[in-house]
CSV table of C-alpha atoms and ligand atoms in Angstrom, one decimal:
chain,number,residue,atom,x,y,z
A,1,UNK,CA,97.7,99.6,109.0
A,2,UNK,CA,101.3,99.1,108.7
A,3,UNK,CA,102.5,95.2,108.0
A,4,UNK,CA,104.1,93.3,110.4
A,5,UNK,CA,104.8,89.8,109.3
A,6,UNK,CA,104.7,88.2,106.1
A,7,UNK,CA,103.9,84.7,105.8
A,8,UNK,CA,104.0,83.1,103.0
A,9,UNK,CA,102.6,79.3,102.0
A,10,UNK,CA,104.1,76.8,99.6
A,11,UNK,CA,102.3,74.3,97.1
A,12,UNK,CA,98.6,75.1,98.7
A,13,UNK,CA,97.4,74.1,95.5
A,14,UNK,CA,97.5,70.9,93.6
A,15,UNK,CA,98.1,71.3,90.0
A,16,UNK,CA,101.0,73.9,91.3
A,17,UNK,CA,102.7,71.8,93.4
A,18,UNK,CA,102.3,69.0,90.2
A,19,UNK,CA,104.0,71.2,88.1
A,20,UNK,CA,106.9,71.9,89.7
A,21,UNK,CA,107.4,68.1,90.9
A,22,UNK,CA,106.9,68.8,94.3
A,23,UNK,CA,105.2,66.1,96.6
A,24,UNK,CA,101.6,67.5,98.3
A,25,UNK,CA,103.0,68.5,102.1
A,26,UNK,CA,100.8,67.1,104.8
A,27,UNK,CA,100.7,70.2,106.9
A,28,UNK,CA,101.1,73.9,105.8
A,29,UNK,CA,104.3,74.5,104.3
A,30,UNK,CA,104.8,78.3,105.5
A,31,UNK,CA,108.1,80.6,105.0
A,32,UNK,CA,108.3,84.7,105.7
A,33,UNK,CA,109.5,87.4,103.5
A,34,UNK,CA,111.6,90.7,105.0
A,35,UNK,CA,108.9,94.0,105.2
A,36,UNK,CA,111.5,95.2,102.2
A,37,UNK,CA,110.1,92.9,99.7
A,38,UNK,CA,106.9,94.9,100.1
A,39,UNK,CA,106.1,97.0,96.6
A,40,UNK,CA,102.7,98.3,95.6
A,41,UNK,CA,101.1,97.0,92.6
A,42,UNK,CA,99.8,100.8,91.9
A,43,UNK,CA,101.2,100.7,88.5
A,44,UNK,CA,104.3,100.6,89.4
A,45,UNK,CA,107.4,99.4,87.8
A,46,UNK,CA,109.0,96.5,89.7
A,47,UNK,CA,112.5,95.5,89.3
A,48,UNK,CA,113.6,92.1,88.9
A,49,UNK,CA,117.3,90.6,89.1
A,50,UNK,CA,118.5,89.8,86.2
A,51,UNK,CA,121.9,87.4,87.0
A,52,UNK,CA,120.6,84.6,88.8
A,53,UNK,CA,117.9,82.7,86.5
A,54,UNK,CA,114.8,82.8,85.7
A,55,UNK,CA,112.3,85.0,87.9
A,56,UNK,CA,108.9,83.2,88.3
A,57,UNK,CA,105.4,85.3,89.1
A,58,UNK,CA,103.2,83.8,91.5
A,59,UNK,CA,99.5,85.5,92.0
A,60,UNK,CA,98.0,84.6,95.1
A,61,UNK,CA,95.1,85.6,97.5
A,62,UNK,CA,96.6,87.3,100.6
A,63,UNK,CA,94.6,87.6,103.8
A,64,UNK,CA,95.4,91.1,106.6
A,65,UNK,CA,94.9,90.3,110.2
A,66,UNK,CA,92.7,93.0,111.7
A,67,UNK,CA,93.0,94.9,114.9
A,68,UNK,CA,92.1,93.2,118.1
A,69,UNK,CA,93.0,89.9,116.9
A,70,UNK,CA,93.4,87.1,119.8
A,71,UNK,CA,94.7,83.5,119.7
A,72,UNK,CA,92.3,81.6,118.5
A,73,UNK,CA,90.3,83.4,116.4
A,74,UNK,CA,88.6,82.0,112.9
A,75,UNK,CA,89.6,83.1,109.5
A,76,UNK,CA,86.2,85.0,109.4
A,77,UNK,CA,86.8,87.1,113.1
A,78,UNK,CA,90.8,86.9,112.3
A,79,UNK,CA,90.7,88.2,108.5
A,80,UNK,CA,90.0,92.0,108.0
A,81,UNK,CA,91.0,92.7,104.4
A,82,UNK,CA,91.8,91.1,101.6
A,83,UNK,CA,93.9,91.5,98.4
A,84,UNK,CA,95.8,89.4,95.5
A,85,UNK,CA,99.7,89.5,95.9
A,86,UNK,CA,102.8,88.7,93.7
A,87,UNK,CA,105.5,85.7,95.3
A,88,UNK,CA,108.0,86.8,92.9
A,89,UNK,CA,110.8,83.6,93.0
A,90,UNK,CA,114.2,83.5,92.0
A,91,UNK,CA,113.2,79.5,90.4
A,92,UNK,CA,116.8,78.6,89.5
A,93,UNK,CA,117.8,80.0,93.1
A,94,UNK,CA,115.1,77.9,94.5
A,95,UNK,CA,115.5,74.6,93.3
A,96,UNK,CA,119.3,74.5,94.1
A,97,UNK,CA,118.2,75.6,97.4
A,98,UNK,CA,115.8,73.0,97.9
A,99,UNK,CA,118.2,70.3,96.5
A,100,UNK,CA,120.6,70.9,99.1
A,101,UNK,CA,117.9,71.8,102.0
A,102,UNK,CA,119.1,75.0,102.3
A,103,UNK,CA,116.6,77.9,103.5
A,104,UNK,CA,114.6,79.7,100.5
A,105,UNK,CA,115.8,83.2,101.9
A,106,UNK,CA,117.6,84.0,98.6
A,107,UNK,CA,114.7,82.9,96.2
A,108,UNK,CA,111.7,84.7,98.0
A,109,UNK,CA,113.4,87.2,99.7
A,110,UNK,CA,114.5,90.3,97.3
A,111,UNK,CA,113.4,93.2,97.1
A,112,UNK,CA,110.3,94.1,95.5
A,113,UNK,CA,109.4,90.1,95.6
A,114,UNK,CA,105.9,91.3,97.4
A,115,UNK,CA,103.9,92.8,95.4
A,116,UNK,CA,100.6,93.7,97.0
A,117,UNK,CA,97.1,95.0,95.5
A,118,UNK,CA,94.6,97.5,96.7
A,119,UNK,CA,92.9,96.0,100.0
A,120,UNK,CA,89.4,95.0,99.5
A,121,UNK,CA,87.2,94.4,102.9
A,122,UNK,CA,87.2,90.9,104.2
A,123,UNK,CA,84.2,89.9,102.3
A,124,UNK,CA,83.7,86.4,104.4
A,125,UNK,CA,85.0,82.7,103.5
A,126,UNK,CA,81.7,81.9,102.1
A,127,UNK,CA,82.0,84.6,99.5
A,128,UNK,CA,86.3,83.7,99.1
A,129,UNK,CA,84.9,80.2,98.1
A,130,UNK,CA,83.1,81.2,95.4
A,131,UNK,CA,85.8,83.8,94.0
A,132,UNK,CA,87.8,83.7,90.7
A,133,UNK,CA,91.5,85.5,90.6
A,134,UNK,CA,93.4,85.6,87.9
A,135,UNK,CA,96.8,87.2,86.3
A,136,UNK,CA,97.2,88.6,83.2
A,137,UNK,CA,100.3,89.6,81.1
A,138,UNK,CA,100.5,91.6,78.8
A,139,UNK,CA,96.8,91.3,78.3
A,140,UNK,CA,96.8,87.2,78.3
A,141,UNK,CA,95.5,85.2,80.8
A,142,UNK,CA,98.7,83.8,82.9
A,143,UNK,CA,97.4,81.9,85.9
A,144,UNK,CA,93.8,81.5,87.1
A,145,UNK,CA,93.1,80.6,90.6
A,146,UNK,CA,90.2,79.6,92.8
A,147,UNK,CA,89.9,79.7,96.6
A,148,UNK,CA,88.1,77.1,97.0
A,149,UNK,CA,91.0,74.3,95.9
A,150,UNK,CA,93.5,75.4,98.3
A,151,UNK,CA,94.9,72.4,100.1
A,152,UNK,CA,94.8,73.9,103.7
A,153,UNK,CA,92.0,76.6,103.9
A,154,UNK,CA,92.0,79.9,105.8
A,155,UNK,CA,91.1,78.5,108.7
A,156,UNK,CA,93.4,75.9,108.7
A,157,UNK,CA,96.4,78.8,107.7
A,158,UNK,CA,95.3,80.9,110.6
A,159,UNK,CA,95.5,78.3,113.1
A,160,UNK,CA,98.3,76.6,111.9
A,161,UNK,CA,100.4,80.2,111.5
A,162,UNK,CA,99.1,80.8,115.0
A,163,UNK,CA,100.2,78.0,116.8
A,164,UNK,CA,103.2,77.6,115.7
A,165,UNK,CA,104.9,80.8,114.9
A,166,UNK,CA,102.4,83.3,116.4
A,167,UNK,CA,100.2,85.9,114.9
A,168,UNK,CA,99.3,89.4,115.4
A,169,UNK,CA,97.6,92.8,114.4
A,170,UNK,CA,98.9,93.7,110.8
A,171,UNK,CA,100.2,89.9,109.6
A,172,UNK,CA,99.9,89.1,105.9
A,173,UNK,CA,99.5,85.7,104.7
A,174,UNK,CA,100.0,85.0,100.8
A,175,UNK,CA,98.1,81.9,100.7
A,176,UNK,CA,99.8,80.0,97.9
A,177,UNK,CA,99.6,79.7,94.0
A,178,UNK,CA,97.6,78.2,91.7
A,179,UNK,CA,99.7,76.3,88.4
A,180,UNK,CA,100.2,78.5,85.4
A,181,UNK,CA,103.7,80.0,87.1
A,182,UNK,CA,106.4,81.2,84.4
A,183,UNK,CA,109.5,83.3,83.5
A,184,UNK,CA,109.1,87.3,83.4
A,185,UNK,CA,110.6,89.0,81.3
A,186,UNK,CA,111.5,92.9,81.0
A,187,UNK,CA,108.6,94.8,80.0
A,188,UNK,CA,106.1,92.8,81.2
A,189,UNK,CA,102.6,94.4,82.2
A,190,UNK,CA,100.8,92.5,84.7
A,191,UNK,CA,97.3,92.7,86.2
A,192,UNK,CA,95.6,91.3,89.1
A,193,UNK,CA,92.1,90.7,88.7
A,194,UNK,CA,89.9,89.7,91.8
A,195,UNK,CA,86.3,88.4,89.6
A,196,UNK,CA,85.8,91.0,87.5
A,197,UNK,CA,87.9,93.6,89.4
A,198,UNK,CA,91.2,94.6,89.0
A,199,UNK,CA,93.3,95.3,92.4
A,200,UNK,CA,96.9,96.1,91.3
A,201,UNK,CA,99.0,96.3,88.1
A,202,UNK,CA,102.6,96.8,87.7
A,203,UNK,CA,105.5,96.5,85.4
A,204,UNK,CA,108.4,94.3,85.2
A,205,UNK,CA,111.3,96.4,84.8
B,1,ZN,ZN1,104.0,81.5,96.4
């Protein structure tokens, strides 16, 4: 299925949004990346810019809309697949950005700042809830995440997404970070792990 949109969602998680210094947003706090940033976490070697700060990873849960999606739909009839997903951010970029209210375009944007991991089958909220994902670099644990404390759930993404910016056949939602976000640096190895599984690695070039 090729991707269409990709929405992206901001502090969904508490202890993220806590470390940053962010205030918790009242309603979903969504921005897009272009279809450019798109890179496959097949082992494959991802380049990062170098000349404008520090470049953040961000592992997150990201959610496919399936064919024959209509307005309206639950996360469980929306949702057809599944896979863990890399926000790369340009932090420095970011926070001057934000400081001036100025669009995030710049920080979230680049190429290769969407990493995504093999699809899994939507396996159903019920299951999600009861998930584990977690990031490792170079063979530590980075940033562990669980479904179950997002601030707005998949539901409430799906809806919200819907309604106000409209959502189709081949959407991608990355569905925010947990806390443990940090610097890359070159040579980097990182892995995705959904549970047990591992869905995508990749290295930072
Ligand atoms: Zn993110």
């Amino acid at each position: 299925m090729n991707i269409q949109n990709i929405y992206c969602v901001g502090r969904n998680y508490h202890l993220h949004a806590e470390e940053l210094g962010n205030e918790l947003p009242t309603s979903p706090l969504v921005f897009t990346k272009p279809t450019h940033a798109l890179t496959a976490m097949k082992q494959t070697n991802i380049s990062i810019p170098y000349d404008q700060g520090e470049v953040h990873y961000e592992l997150e849960l990201v959610l496919r809309i399936g064919e024959g999606y209509k307005s309206g739909m639950t996360a469980e009839e929306a949702v057809d697949a599944i896979t863990l997903g890399l926000d790369l951010t340009l932090r420095d970029v970011q926070e001057k950005l934000k400081a001036k209210g100025l669009p995030w375009l710049p920080s979230k944007g680049f190429k290769q700042s969407a990493g995504l991991g093999e699809w899994l089958p939507f396996p159903g909220t019920e299951e999600i809830n009861l998930a584990r994902f977690e990031l490792k670099r170079n063979g530590q644990s980075a940033q562990i995440g669980y479904p179950k404390d997002m601030i707005f759930q998949l539901d409430e993404l799906v809806t919200f997404i819907d309604t106000h910016y409209g959502l189709g056949t081949g959407d991608i939602i990355f569905t925010g970070t947990p806390a443990g976000v940090a610097q890359l640096h070159s040579g980097d190895e990182l892995q995705a792990y959904w549970n047990e599984q591992m869905l995508g690695a990749c290295k930072i070039m």
